[in-house]
Every structure is written in structure tokens, then in C-alpha cells.
Amino acid sequence: MDVMPKWADVLLVPIISLLLAFAISALVILGIGKDPVEAVKLMVSGAFGSTYGWGYTLFYATNFIFTGLAFAVASHASLFNIGSEGQATLGGLGVALVCLALPWPHWTLALPAAMIGGALFGAAWAFIPAWLQAKRGSHIVITTIMFNFIGAAVLNYMLVNVMRPEGSMDPASAKFPPGASLPTLHDILAVFGIPFSKSAPANISFLIALLACVLVWLLIWRTRFGFELRAYGRSESAAVYAGISPSKIIIVAMLISGGLSGLMAINNVMGEAERLVLNSVEGAGFIGIAVALMGRNHPIGVALAAILFGFLYQGGAELALWMSIPRELIVVIQGLVILFTGALDNMVRMPIERIFLARRLSAKSGE
Amino acid sequence: MKDLAENSGPTPDAGPDAPPAIELRGISKAFGPVQANKDISLKVAKGTIHGIIGENGAGKSTLMSILYGFYKADSGEILIDGKPTEIPDSQAAIAAGIGMVFQHFKLVENFSVLENVVLGAEDGALLRPTLSKARKHLTQIAKEYEMNVDPDALIEEIGVGMQQRVEILKSLYRHADILILDEPTGVLTPAEADHLFRILRGLKDEGKTIILITHKLREIMEVTDTVSVMRRGEMTATVKTAETSPEELAELMVGRKVLLRVDKTPATPGKTILKVEDLKVVDEDGVERLKGVSFEVRAGEILGIAGVAGNGQSELLEVLGGMMAGTGRVELNGESIDLTGKHSDGLSRRKRGISHVPEDRQREGLIMDFAAWENVAFGYQYDDSYKSGWLMDNAGIRRDTEGKMERFDVRPPNPQLAAKNFSGGNQQKIVLAREIERNPDLLLVGQPTRGVDIGAIEFIHQSLIQLRDAGKAILLVSVELDEIMGLSDRIAVMFDGRIMGERLPGETTEGELGLLMAGVTDGEGAA
């Protein structure tokens, strides 16, 4: 028997972890002489109080859904893909090359092509560490970290030496053609007569991210490959007994993971910046790890956790703007949330498990 | 020797009124909702061999762990030589004169015998004086109890039986008067087991008290003076060995009448299903595990492979099951099978009609975190009946699992329950249901009843016989000689990667097989 009912596992534990993280954050804010209640109000109203706030929250969340899913897929095969950052960077390169290749007539043509470009580049960047792990036993954690740095350097080189328009001093690509411009949530909701902020960057990529959640769920829990992937992730020796090839699982899982990371670029590169800039990923690859951990590697959990982190990003930006709370403190709060929901999971889980166990025992003896 | 066994009363050291060496009063221990030990009381007289027998999970190991200070009892009392004694940790147990020999030895492989004996009992910061003192003491003990070991031999270079002796010497070196042995014969050949029993009788004659934990009825009958039976955390009976029988003990263990012998008719072998010629396997470390093995298995017969664990039987199953590569020639129904591992694996073996119940169900046969229904699909995930479109037909697999669980009497019959939540016997039934119901031409079975309770053993053996009677070929690997003798129609004995010989179960004895298992071939077997 499992010790806890499912709802406690997927909801109660993360929520209590989150509350603990917020409680400590409140103490820190008190410590620097600010009012935590005021701060919470500001964060919530900044992130959810207006369609402008929502627009930013969902924009960040879209990035985190892609990288969170990427981490989750690899995680089910017990592969720790730390390389989302680099894979998303390369995905950006793929998206930019596609967008700049043609004078795209309409986004409906540009988007599928850009998605293929981003996913292919992201997957290719994951392939090398995956191959090294599968055939040479080089540990994927080490190689993917190294590939993050190499990816950043590749982007740097490409922007400075290859893609920078002539005469520009800025290490960035040319602006994408207007036909590659994606509809924002403002454009989409306007069709249904719902008003939405025009200046917020959330765009159609958010819907694609939600679709990716559904597809990843199908892949992991309903397809034969997903079955093999989970089987390999739980027990390599059993997988070998069943005739499941470890190297095939490692490589394909990492290709999918890298592809999802690369897809993130349709949001931040194609949807927002509309050109390729340095460091466009801005740490979303690493946030994806926390998102997947908190979301228990389940697509629904990943989507919810991604929105939470979107809130922290957007609300945090508002705090820095209006409360003269230093920008670094926002990073502290985000760090605390990651610490409690990811790394210190067992600290909260154990006592709750004990409570449930004690309750069940007393219920039994009461019979 | 039998006459000694009946004498559970006074020994030279202990008068008739002497307190028992160990007395447990009302010991209880719960792990969460599981009551591992319920109000257990036990008296073990000084200078006797006391057996404790029970199925897996009956609470034997928990009870001994309490006695050795690994667990603290929730309630109850321990009396050593009549004195109430607290045993909070193993140091206290050693101080109270209790020694324990674990099923898995706790020895440092690259240390010498002497160093292992001294380990943890060094006196002073310098090693040399301890060692020279220990050497004298050790030689003296070894002589006293007739346990010859070379104090300077490295553990990794001596045999399993010898390693066990080192474990016993370790306890004696720490002045143990009470010796607990947990499943001591699991890794021994019959001859080595006999030797162990001789040592134990010798220790008894010197006034030591011995507690022997085992699930093998034969050993209980052979060596103990009294025996206690445990079932579901309770001590159900304590009887004099001379006044009981294996049948009665089995019934006490399981709670119902059990068929101890396998009930089967003579085999009617048909055409050759599996033909193996000069099969060789070299493992990852470059060690040759199979050194040219040849045999045949025919339809409607069980070929049993006997041998002490680690003599190539595991590799034989793994290479036939597609888990590792080998060289040589293997034919199934006259068609050769790819052994290079490049074009075939477990999946393609199954398609060819080879099912495989692996030796280690927890590491290989099952995915412990997966639900029962996922485990039923495991290895057969590409089966047409398990798919709907390009997705898996999860609901269909669950229905199929329900039927399998019913037919194989898996309890509880809940397909959603994770494999780790079933008992060992029920886990094994899930694996068997999956592999047998595929109706394979050849079934590879490794250790089918390891860690399985007696009630389930009966069922598993009958399932295998039924499959044989349906005209299928079965290759059985087991380290339990009783099982090999009971099930097999032919027996091949493996030693050091080779088959030492083939025997018919009706025309051989355990003694003869034991010699083959120790590598003594027909010619030199006169000893």
C-alpha cells in the first residue's frame, strides 16, 4: 500500500513546501525592513491583477513548460538532462535560421517550419551527449553541462561573425520578416471579443506548449515507447531482460527532450524578440528542472508549476520596480521555492507520511 | 548421532535447574501497520541446537534482529542466563555473549582471515600486538572446535564454506556462548552443509547454545534438538524435533496441509526442442563463464540444472534468454538462434517461443514500481492483443491481468497494485502467469521458488509440471537440490562453466550429485 493518498502526494506536499518557502521569504523581507504583506499584494497584483500581468506570467510560463517537459521526459528514463539551457539556445538558432531563410508570407507557414527548425537543432544538441552516454558511458550530467557552455559559445560566434547584419554593432541577428510574426494572445482573444493587453508578449506558443503537455502525456503513459522508456528508467536490468535496448532508449529520450527544449525558441525568439539575441534563454533551461521536480514529472504538474514560476518571475519584476526591493532578493525567493519544492521535498514529505500512517493505524485500532 | 539429538535436557555444564541460555518474554515489534512479532515467548536451553522455522515474512529475522540489537522491541523482555538484559545495539549483544552469522557474510574480501576476525575487536592503537595475540587465540579456538582455517589466507581466495567458518570463528573469538545462524546453508553444497552441521554439533558438545534459522525442513530434522515454528509474527509451536515430522512442521508453518513431494507422472519426451552445442560465454570482465556447454531439451520434459550458485547457470539462462551474447550453436525447433546479441534480444526470443522466468524477479523479472498490469505487459508490450491503434490498450491489459491473477491465484487480485506491494510468492506468480500463458515452446526458469513461501511453492511446481505435460520443454535452474530432484526428468550438474554429467533423478543420490557439484567427476569420485 502507498502510505499517502494520491491527492496528498501531488497537492498537499508541494503546497506545504511552497508555503514554507514563502514564509521564509517573508522573514527575509522583514529582515531588510520591508513589509511582506505589501510585497505579496504587489506580486499578486503585478502578475495576475491585469491582462498585462497575465500576459507576462504566461509568456514566462510557456518557456518553463517546454523546458520542464524536456526535463520530465528524460527524467522518466532516469536521465538527468541539465542541458536544456544549451538545447534551447541552439533551438533559438534553428528558429532564427528558418525565419530568416525566406520572406515568409504568413505565420501559419512560418510557425511549423520554425518549430521543426527549433526542435531539430535542440535535438541535435542533445544527441551528442546522448550518444556519448549510450555508447561510451560518459555521464550525461557532465556532458550536458559542458554542452551548455559550448552552446552559448556557438551562439556567440554565430551572432558576432555570421548572422550580424552588416554595419550593426549589436551581436544580434537581423529582425525576422513580418510574415514570421506570431499572433499574440491579444490577437487571438480579440477574435472572441475578449480584451487582452496588447503590449504583453504572451503568444500562440502558449497554446502549443499546452498541446505539447498532452502529447508528452500520451507519449509517456500510452505509447509502447513510453512504456519502454519508463521501464528502463525504473530498472535497467529488467529492461535488458525484456529485450529493451538501453542505448536506443537513452538516445531517443534525449532527442525528444532536446527537441522540446529547442521548441521553447518559438516563444522567446520568434514570439517575443523576433530576432536572435545573446543569452536569449535567460536561465529558463535551469528553471525547467525545478518545474519538473515540483510537477512530479507529470505534464499537468509541469504546466501548473510553470505558471507558478511565471508568477514568481513577473511578480518579482514588479517588486523590484515598485518596492525598492533589490532585484537579487527576487532571485533569493525563487531559490527558496526551488529549494523547498525540489531539493528538500523529503523534509516535508516524511512528516506528512507519518501523520497519515498514524491516522490509518488509529483508524484501524478503533475498529 | 541421532541419539544425541534426542537429548535436549541437561548437558555437563548445566544442571537440570539451570536457567535457559535465552529466554524471551512477550516480545512484540511493529513496523508501521505490520505487526512483525506478536507477543513471542521462547526458552532455549543451554547447550542445545534450537531451530526456528517459518515462511518468508513470518518474523524470524525480525526476532533475531531484536536479539542482536538491530531493532528495539516495542514490548517484552530478554533474559540471558536468567538475567534480564537490555540489548540496545550489537555491541551489547556481543558483550552478552551472542554471536550472529548472517546469510550474507560480513567479511572484507581483501583482508586475511586473521584480520577479519580481529576487525572491530582490536585492542590498542597498534595492530601488530593485537594480531600476534589473536593468532594464538584463533589457532587455539580452531583446534578446539576442529575448524581448520589458514589465518593468513585472503577471504577472496577461500571457498564459501570456509568463509562461513571464519564468520563462526569471529563470534567465538568474541567469546560468544550463543550463536545465531541465519539460513546458513543457502550457499553451501550438500557436503559443505554436512560439514557445517558437524561443527555445530561439536560446538553444542562444548556447551554452546545454537539458534538455527532456516526454511529447510530437512536441516531442522537433521541437526536440531528442539524447533519453534513461526507464522505471521507469532510463535505457533515449540516441539522436540524427535517428536515431530516434516509434514507436521510444514502444516504448522503454512496453517494447512501441504504436499511436500511433487506429484507427477513419468515424462513422455517428444522431439528435440532446444539443442545447445559448445556454448561459451565470456562476461564483461573477460572471465569465461561458460566453457563449452552442450545439451538437449525435448518436448514434454524438464531438464534440471543443478549446481552451487555462481558456476555458470545464471549465464546459461541469460544467454539463452537473449540478455547476453555468447558463441557456439543453439537451435530451437531445428532453427538456429543468433547468439551475437546484434540481431536478437529478449524481445525476439519471445517471438520465437522462448519464455523466460529470470532468477532474480525483483531486479529482472519485474519492475517493482510498476503496477501488476504493467508488469504483465512487460516484455510483451509489442504484442498485437495489447495495442489499440498506435497506443497501448491499457484497459485491455488490465482485463487480461485480472484473468491471469485469478488463474494463478495471485493475492490480492488487484491489477493496479505496484509489484513491490505483493509478497515474494505472489510476485513470482505474476511472472509465471505472464510467461506460461504465452504458451511457449521452451520455458527457461531460474530459481522458481527462491524466497517463496511453502504454500506458493506447491502451486508453482504444479504449474511447471502442467506446462511439461502440455508437451512443452522446460529448462530449470535451481540451487535447491530438493527442487531439482523433485521436478526434473533429467538432471545435469554444472561446475565451473561446464556440465559435469547427466543423471536420472530416480537413479542418483544427493551424495552423487553433491560430488559432481563440487567438481569431482565420475573417474575420481571414489572418495
PDB file of C-alpha atoms in Angstrom, chain A residues 52-288:
ATOM      1  CA  TYR A  52      -0.751  42.828 -18.937  1.00  0.00           C
ATOM      2  CA  GLY A  53       0.499  40.959 -15.883  1.00  0.00           C
ATOM      3  CA  TRP A  54      -1.115  37.736 -17.064  1.00  0.00           C
ATOM      4  CA  GLY A  55       0.464  38.246 -20.463  1.00  0.00           C
ATOM      5  CA  TYR A  56       3.934  38.271 -18.947  1.00  0.00           C
ATOM      6  CA  THR A  57       3.224  35.475 -16.484  1.00  0.00           C
ATOM      7  CA  LEU A  58       2.016  33.202 -19.274  1.00  0.00           C
ATOM      8  CA  PHE A  59       4.891  34.214 -21.510  1.00  0.00           C
ATOM      9  CA  TYR A  60       7.420  33.075 -18.901  1.00  0.00           C
ATOM     10  CA  ALA A  61       5.294  30.019 -18.122  1.00  0.00           C
ATOM     11  CA  THR A  62       5.429  28.978 -21.785  1.00  0.00           C
ATOM     12  CA  ASN A  63       9.228  28.846 -21.651  1.00  0.00           C
ATOM     13  CA  PHE A  64       9.124  26.838 -18.449  1.00  0.00           C
ATOM     14  CA  ILE A  65       6.540  24.374 -19.770  1.00  0.00           C
ATOM     15  CA  PHE A  66       8.807  23.466 -22.672  1.00  0.00           C
ATOM     16  CA  THR A  67      11.944  23.097 -20.581  1.00  0.00           C
ATOM     17  CA  GLY A  68      10.002  21.412 -17.756  1.00  0.00           C
ATOM     18  CA  LEU A  69       8.587  18.837 -20.159  1.00  0.00           C
ATOM     19  CA  ALA A  70      12.042  18.343 -21.610  1.00  0.00           C
ATOM     20  CA  PHE A  71      13.468  17.557 -18.204  1.00  0.00           C
ATOM     21  CA  ALA A  72      10.482  15.357 -17.306  1.00  0.00           C
ATOM     22  CA  VAL A  73      10.773  13.149 -20.411  1.00  0.00           C
ATOM     23  CA  ALA A  74      14.478  12.495 -19.783  1.00  0.00           C
ATOM     24  CA  SER A  75      13.731  12.018 -16.109  1.00  0.00           C
ATOM     25  CA  HIS A  76      11.301   9.171 -16.782  1.00  0.00           C
ATOM     26  CA  ALA A  77      14.231   7.362 -18.391  1.00  0.00           C
ATOM     27  CA  SER A  78      16.226   8.315 -15.269  1.00  0.00           C
ATOM     28  CA  LEU A  79      18.410  10.626 -17.345  1.00  0.00           C
ATOM     29  CA  PHE A  80      19.267  13.924 -15.716  1.00  0.00           C
ATOM     30  CA  ASN A  81      19.245  16.339 -18.637  1.00  0.00           C
ATOM     31  CA  ILE A  82      20.832  19.527 -17.329  1.00  0.00           C
ATOM     32  CA  GLY A  83      21.400  20.664 -20.893  1.00  0.00           C
ATOM     33  CA  SER A  84      18.034  22.313 -21.571  1.00  0.00           C
ATOM     34  CA  GLU A  85      19.692  25.700 -21.467  1.00  0.00           C
ATOM     35  CA  GLY A  86      22.073  24.845 -24.275  1.00  0.00           C
ATOM     36  CA  GLN A  87      19.476  22.910 -26.246  1.00  0.00           C
ATOM     37  CA  ALA A  88      17.075  25.893 -26.083  1.00  0.00           C
ATOM     38  CA  THR A  89      19.926  28.166 -27.151  1.00  0.00           C
ATOM     39  CA  LEU A  90      20.570  26.042 -30.204  1.00  0.00           C
ATOM     40  CA  GLY A  91      16.809  25.795 -30.757  1.00  0.00           C
ATOM     41  CA  GLY A  92      16.823  29.586 -30.994  1.00  0.00           C
ATOM     42  CA  LEU A  93      19.479  29.365 -33.655  1.00  0.00           C
ATOM     43  CA  GLY A  94      17.366  26.869 -35.593  1.00  0.00           C
ATOM     44  CA  VAL A  95      14.268  29.039 -35.346  1.00  0.00           C
ATOM     45  CA  ALA A  96      16.200  32.145 -36.405  1.00  0.00           C
ATOM     46  CA  LEU A  97      17.770  30.429 -39.405  1.00  0.00           C
ATOM     47  CA  VAL A  98      14.335  29.256 -40.568  1.00  0.00           C
ATOM     48  CA  CYS A  99      12.690  32.636 -40.018  1.00  0.00           C
ATOM     49  CA  LEU A 100      15.454  34.484 -41.855  1.00  0.00           C
ATOM     50  CA  ALA A 101      15.692  31.995 -44.707  1.00  0.00           C
ATOM     51  CA  LEU A 102      12.549  33.088 -46.553  1.00  0.00           C
ATOM     52  CA  PRO A 103      10.385  36.181 -46.775  1.00  0.00           C
ATOM     53  CA  TRP A 104       7.566  34.247 -45.050  1.00  0.00           C
ATOM     54  CA  PRO A 105       4.130  35.220 -46.412  1.00  0.00           C
ATOM     55  CA  HIS A 106       2.172  34.213 -43.316  1.00  0.00           C
ATOM     56  CA  TRP A 107       2.854  32.959 -39.782  1.00  0.00           C
ATOM     57  CA  THR A 108       0.832  29.768 -40.391  1.00  0.00           C
ATOM     58  CA  LEU A 109       3.593  28.679 -42.751  1.00  0.00           C
ATOM     59  CA  ALA A 110       6.466  30.124 -40.766  1.00  0.00           C
ATOM     60  CA  LEU A 111       5.464  28.602 -37.415  1.00  0.00           C
ATOM     61  CA  PRO A 112       5.509  24.885 -38.389  1.00  0.00           C
ATOM     62  CA  ALA A 113       8.798  25.380 -40.220  1.00  0.00           C
ATOM     63  CA  ALA A 114      10.286  27.244 -37.269  1.00  0.00           C
ATOM     64  CA  MET A 115       9.075  24.530 -34.879  1.00  0.00           C
ATOM     65  CA  ILE A 116      10.841  21.913 -36.968  1.00  0.00           C
ATOM     66  CA  GLY A 117      13.978  24.053 -37.077  1.00  0.00           C
ATOM     67  CA  GLY A 118      13.989  24.677 -33.326  1.00  0.00           C
ATOM     68  CA  ALA A 119      13.236  21.078 -32.375  1.00  0.00           C
ATOM     69  CA  LEU A 120      15.837  19.698 -34.796  1.00  0.00           C
ATOM     70  CA  PHE A 121      18.591  21.967 -33.524  1.00  0.00           C
ATOM     71  CA  GLY A 122      17.675  21.283 -29.898  1.00  0.00           C
ATOM     72  CA  ALA A 123      17.549  17.547 -30.522  1.00  0.00           C
ATOM     73  CA  ALA A 124      20.858  17.612 -32.379  1.00  0.00           C
ATOM     74  CA  TRP A 125      22.470  19.365 -29.436  1.00  0.00           C
ATOM     75  CA  ALA A 126      21.137  16.664 -27.102  1.00  0.00           C
ATOM     76  CA  PHE A 127      22.194  13.880 -29.453  1.00  0.00           C
ATOM     77  CA  ILE A 128      25.920  14.172 -28.849  1.00  0.00           C
ATOM     78  CA  PRO A 129      25.747  13.800 -25.046  1.00  0.00           C
ATOM     79  CA  ALA A 130      23.140  11.056 -25.515  1.00  0.00           C
ATOM     80  CA  TRP A 131      25.372   9.141 -27.913  1.00  0.00           C
ATOM     81  CA  LEU A 132      28.346   9.543 -25.596  1.00  0.00           C
ATOM     82  CA  GLN A 133      26.270   8.206 -22.694  1.00  0.00           C
ATOM     83  CA  ALA A 134      24.799   5.307 -24.643  1.00  0.00           C
ATOM     84  CA  LYS A 135      27.939   4.123 -26.408  1.00  0.00           C
ATOM     85  CA  ARG A 136      30.790   5.422 -24.322  1.00  0.00           C
ATOM     86  CA  GLY A 137      29.314   5.685 -20.825  1.00  0.00           C
ATOM     87  CA  SER A 138      30.216   9.372 -20.424  1.00  0.00           C
ATOM     88  CA  HIS A 139      27.889  10.654 -17.763  1.00  0.00           C
ATOM     89  CA  ILE A 140      25.102  12.744 -19.201  1.00  0.00           C
ATOM     90  CA  VAL A 141      25.093  15.253 -16.346  1.00  0.00           C
ATOM     91  CA  ILE A 142      28.692  16.201 -17.070  1.00  0.00           C
ATOM     92  CA  THR A 143      28.371  16.303 -20.842  1.00  0.00           C
ATOM     93  CA  THR A 144      25.130  18.277 -20.914  1.00  0.00           C
ATOM     94  CA  ILE A 145      26.574  20.892 -18.565  1.00  0.00           C
ATOM     95  CA  MET A 146      29.576  21.237 -20.850  1.00  0.00           C
ATOM     96  CA  PHE A 147      27.301  21.476 -23.844  1.00  0.00           C
ATOM     97  CA  ASN A 148      25.525  24.431 -22.237  1.00  0.00           C
ATOM     98  CA  PHE A 149      28.777  26.369 -22.371  1.00  0.00           C
ATOM     99  CA  ILE A 150      29.625  25.179 -25.829  1.00  0.00           C
ATOM    100  CA  GLY A 151      26.113  26.131 -26.972  1.00  0.00           C
ATOM    101  CA  ALA A 152      26.497  29.643 -25.587  1.00  0.00           C
ATOM    102  CA  ALA A 153      29.828  29.959 -27.375  1.00  0.00           C
ATOM    103  CA  VAL A 154      28.363  28.707 -30.644  1.00  0.00           C
ATOM    104  CA  LEU A 155      25.565  31.266 -30.405  1.00  0.00           C
ATOM    105  CA  ASN A 156      28.084  33.994 -29.644  1.00  0.00           C
ATOM    106  CA  TYR A 157      30.182  33.051 -32.637  1.00  0.00           C
ATOM    107  CA  MET A 158      27.190  32.832 -34.962  1.00  0.00           C
ATOM    108  CA  LEU A 159      25.801  36.194 -33.887  1.00  0.00           C
ATOM    109  CA  VAL A 160      29.084  38.086 -33.999  1.00  0.00           C
ATOM    110  CA  ASN A 161      30.592  36.541 -37.108  1.00  0.00           C
ATOM    111  CA  VAL A 162      27.814  35.143 -39.241  1.00  0.00           C
ATOM    112  CA  MET A 163      24.357  36.486 -38.530  1.00  0.00           C
ATOM    113  CA  ARG A 164      25.036  40.085 -37.514  1.00  0.00           C
ATOM    114  CA  PRO A 165      23.721  42.396 -40.232  1.00  0.00           C
ATOM    115  CA  GLU A 166      26.377  44.453 -41.917  1.00  0.00           C
ATOM    116  CA  GLY A 167      27.111  47.693 -40.137  1.00  0.00           C
ATOM    117  CA  SER A 168      25.387  46.676 -36.910  1.00  0.00           C
ATOM    118  CA  MET A 169      27.315  46.979 -33.644  1.00  0.00           C
ATOM    119  CA  ASP A 170      24.877  44.739 -31.806  1.00  0.00           C
ATOM    120  CA  PRO A 171      25.609  40.986 -31.531  1.00  0.00           C
ATOM    121  CA  ALA A 172      22.153  40.038 -32.748  1.00  0.00           C
ATOM    122  CA  SER A 173      20.586  38.740 -35.908  1.00  0.00           C
ATOM    123  CA  ALA A 174      18.544  40.846 -38.294  1.00  0.00           C
ATOM    124  CA  LYS A 175      14.880  41.302 -37.460  1.00  0.00           C
ATOM    125  CA  PHE A 176      12.645  38.492 -38.728  1.00  0.00           C
ATOM    126  CA  PRO A 177      10.369  39.271 -41.700  1.00  0.00           C
ATOM    127  CA  PRO A 178       6.872  40.471 -40.748  1.00  0.00           C
ATOM    128  CA  GLY A 179       5.343  37.247 -42.085  1.00  0.00           C
ATOM    129  CA  ALA A 180       7.110  35.354 -39.315  1.00  0.00           C
ATOM    130  CA  SER A 181       5.469  37.401 -36.599  1.00  0.00           C
ATOM    131  CA  LEU A 182       3.320  35.223 -34.338  1.00  0.00           C
ATOM    132  CA  PRO A 183      -0.178  36.241 -33.165  1.00  0.00           C
ATOM    133  CA  THR A 184      -0.164  37.327 -29.511  1.00  0.00           C
ATOM    134  CA  LEU A 185      -2.812  36.376 -27.012  1.00  0.00           C
ATOM    135  CA  HIS A 186      -4.238  39.849 -27.680  1.00  0.00           C
ATOM    136  CA  ASP A 187      -4.741  38.945 -31.340  1.00  0.00           C
ATOM    137  CA  ILE A 188      -6.178  35.514 -30.586  1.00  0.00           C
ATOM    138  CA  LEU A 189      -8.574  36.606 -27.849  1.00  0.00           C
ATOM    139  CA  ALA A 190      -9.733  39.561 -29.926  1.00  0.00           C
ATOM    140  CA  VAL A 191     -11.322  37.041 -32.293  1.00  0.00           C
ATOM    141  CA  PHE A 192     -13.593  36.003 -29.441  1.00  0.00           C
ATOM    142  CA  GLY A 193     -14.140  39.590 -28.396  1.00  0.00           C
ATOM    143  CA  ILE A 194     -12.115  39.241 -25.188  1.00  0.00           C
ATOM    144  CA  PRO A 195      -9.905  42.212 -24.433  1.00  0.00           C
ATOM    145  CA  PHE A 196      -6.265  41.417 -23.603  1.00  0.00           C
ATOM    146  CA  SER A 197      -3.227  43.591 -23.166  1.00  0.00           C
ATOM    147  CA  LYS A 198      -1.623  44.483 -26.461  1.00  0.00           C
ATOM    148  CA  SER A 199       1.888  45.010 -25.149  1.00  0.00           C
ATOM    149  CA  ALA A 200       2.306  41.714 -23.265  1.00  0.00           C
ATOM    150  CA  PRO A 201       4.480  39.136 -25.063  1.00  0.00           C
ATOM    151  CA  ALA A 202       2.345  36.015 -24.461  1.00  0.00           C
ATOM    152  CA  ASN A 203       1.575  34.471 -27.831  1.00  0.00           C
ATOM    153  CA  ILE A 204       0.252  31.420 -29.579  1.00  0.00           C
ATOM    154  CA  SER A 205       3.252  29.435 -28.347  1.00  0.00           C
ATOM    155  CA  PHE A 206       1.439  29.113 -25.014  1.00  0.00           C
ATOM    156  CA  LEU A 207      -1.251  27.048 -26.726  1.00  0.00           C
ATOM    157  CA  ILE A 208       1.410  24.961 -28.425  1.00  0.00           C
ATOM    158  CA  ALA A 209       3.039  24.389 -25.043  1.00  0.00           C
ATOM    159  CA  LEU A 210      -0.290  23.127 -23.685  1.00  0.00           C
ATOM    160  CA  LEU A 211      -0.613  20.847 -26.711  1.00  0.00           C
ATOM    161  CA  ALA A 212       2.911  19.588 -26.007  1.00  0.00           C
ATOM    162  CA  CYS A 213       1.741  18.691 -22.485  1.00  0.00           C
ATOM    163  CA  VAL A 214      -0.987  16.484 -23.928  1.00  0.00           C
ATOM    164  CA  LEU A 215       1.378  14.858 -26.415  1.00  0.00           C
ATOM    165  CA  VAL A 216       4.014  14.178 -23.768  1.00  0.00           C
ATOM    166  CA  TRP A 217       1.350  12.615 -21.550  1.00  0.00           C
ATOM    167  CA  LEU A 218       0.313  10.345 -24.416  1.00  0.00           C
ATOM    168  CA  LEU A 219       3.916   9.502 -25.177  1.00  0.00           C
ATOM    169  CA  ILE A 220       4.867   8.587 -21.620  1.00  0.00           C
ATOM    170  CA  TRP A 221       1.764   6.751 -20.485  1.00  0.00           C
ATOM    171  CA  ARG A 222       0.045   5.460 -23.568  1.00  0.00           C
ATOM    172  CA  THR A 223       2.640   4.525 -26.186  1.00  0.00           C
ATOM    173  CA  ARG A 224       4.817   1.440 -26.282  1.00  0.00           C
ATOM    174  CA  PHE A 225       7.909   3.582 -26.499  1.00  0.00           C
ATOM    175  CA  GLY A 226       6.807   5.468 -23.365  1.00  0.00           C
ATOM    176  CA  PHE A 227       6.281   2.143 -21.626  1.00  0.00           C
ATOM    177  CA  GLU A 228       9.797   1.040 -22.526  1.00  0.00           C
ATOM    178  CA  LEU A 229      11.203   4.393 -21.512  1.00  0.00           C
ATOM    179  CA  ARG A 230       9.612   4.222 -18.080  1.00  0.00           C
ATOM    180  CA  ALA A 231      10.615   0.577 -17.701  1.00  0.00           C
ATOM    181  CA  TYR A 232      14.232   1.436 -18.497  1.00  0.00           C
ATOM    182  CA  GLY A 233      14.070   4.381 -16.104  1.00  0.00           C
ATOM    183  CA  ARG A 234      12.916   2.222 -13.207  1.00  0.00           C
ATOM    184  CA  SER A 235      15.152  -0.777 -13.755  1.00  0.00           C
ATOM    185  CA  GLU A 236      17.856  -1.124 -16.370  1.00  0.00           C
ATOM    186  CA  SER A 237      18.467  -4.788 -15.548  1.00  0.00           C
ATOM    187  CA  ALA A 238      14.783  -5.598 -16.034  1.00  0.00           C
ATOM    188  CA  ALA A 239      14.775  -3.664 -19.318  1.00  0.00           C
ATOM    189  CA  VAL A 240      17.643  -5.780 -20.603  1.00  0.00           C
ATOM    190  CA  TYR A 241      15.761  -8.923 -19.560  1.00  0.00           C
ATOM    191  CA  ALA A 242      12.736  -7.779 -21.560  1.00  0.00           C
ATOM    192  CA  GLY A 243      14.845  -7.020 -24.618  1.00  0.00           C
ATOM    193  CA  ILE A 244      14.639  -3.243 -24.388  1.00  0.00           C
ATOM    194  CA  SER A 245      17.807  -1.685 -25.774  1.00  0.00           C
ATOM    195  CA  PRO A 246      19.271   0.784 -23.266  1.00  0.00           C
ATOM    196  CA  SER A 247      21.141   2.761 -25.919  1.00  0.00           C
ATOM    197  CA  LYS A 248      18.022   3.162 -28.026  1.00  0.00           C
ATOM    198  CA  ILE A 249      16.062   4.476 -25.033  1.00  0.00           C
ATOM    199  CA  ILE A 250      18.849   6.855 -23.971  1.00  0.00           C
ATOM    200  CA  ILE A 251      19.250   8.306 -27.441  1.00  0.00           C
ATOM    201  CA  VAL A 252      15.569   8.626 -28.345  1.00  0.00           C
ATOM    202  CA  ALA A 253      14.601  10.004 -24.917  1.00  0.00           C
ATOM    203  CA  MET A 254      17.327  12.628 -25.171  1.00  0.00           C
ATOM    204  CA  LEU A 255      16.329  13.529 -28.733  1.00  0.00           C
ATOM    205  CA  ILE A 256      12.760  14.144 -27.561  1.00  0.00           C
ATOM    206  CA  SER A 257      13.980  16.039 -24.526  1.00  0.00           C
ATOM    207  CA  GLY A 258      16.308  18.204 -26.587  1.00  0.00           C
ATOM    208  CA  GLY A 259      13.602  18.748 -29.176  1.00  0.00           C
ATOM    209  CA  LEU A 260      11.214  20.044 -26.516  1.00  0.00           C
ATOM    210  CA  SER A 261      13.905  22.377 -25.182  1.00  0.00           C
ATOM    211  CA  GLY A 262      14.538  23.626 -28.696  1.00  0.00           C
ATOM    212  CA  LEU A 263      10.826  24.255 -29.224  1.00  0.00           C
ATOM    213  CA  MET A 264      10.976  26.847 -26.477  1.00  0.00           C
ATOM    214  CA  ALA A 265      12.567  29.193 -29.003  1.00  0.00           C
ATOM    215  CA  ILE A 266       9.287  29.729 -30.868  1.00  0.00           C
ATOM    216  CA  ASN A 267       8.172  31.597 -27.747  1.00  0.00           C
ATOM    217  CA  ASN A 268      11.126  33.699 -26.739  1.00  0.00           C
ATOM    218  CA  VAL A 269      12.861  34.141 -30.099  1.00  0.00           C
ATOM    219  CA  MET A 270      10.067  34.058 -32.650  1.00  0.00           C
ATOM    220  CA  GLY A 271       7.191  35.175 -30.411  1.00  0.00           C
ATOM    221  CA  GLU A 272       8.831  37.958 -28.443  1.00  0.00           C
ATOM    222  CA  ALA A 273      12.213  39.238 -29.621  1.00  0.00           C
ATOM    223  CA  GLU A 274      11.592  38.486 -33.314  1.00  0.00           C
ATOM    224  CA  ARG A 275      15.334  38.300 -33.761  1.00  0.00           C
ATOM    225  CA  LEU A 276      18.076  36.236 -32.184  1.00  0.00           C
ATOM    226  CA  VAL A 277      19.987  37.897 -29.345  1.00  0.00           C
ATOM    227  CA  LEU A 278      22.719  36.790 -26.969  1.00  0.00           C
ATOM    228  CA  ASN A 279      21.598  34.813 -23.891  1.00  0.00           C
ATOM    229  CA  SER A 280      18.026  34.672 -25.117  1.00  0.00           C
ATOM    230  CA  VAL A 281      17.195  31.686 -22.923  1.00  0.00           C
ATOM    231  CA  GLU A 282      17.875  33.582 -19.682  1.00  0.00           C
ATOM    232  CA  GLY A 283      18.094  30.551 -17.426  1.00  0.00           C
ATOM    233  CA  ALA A 284      14.764  29.039 -18.441  1.00  0.00           C
ATOM    234  CA  GLY A 285      16.544  25.718 -19.012  1.00  0.00           C
ATOM    235  CA  PHE A 286      17.518  25.529 -15.369  1.00  0.00           C
ATOM    236  CA  ILE A 287      14.132  26.702 -14.111  1.00  0.00           C
ATOM    237  CA  GLY A 288      12.715  23.791 -16.117  1.00  0.00           C
TER     238      GLY A 288
END
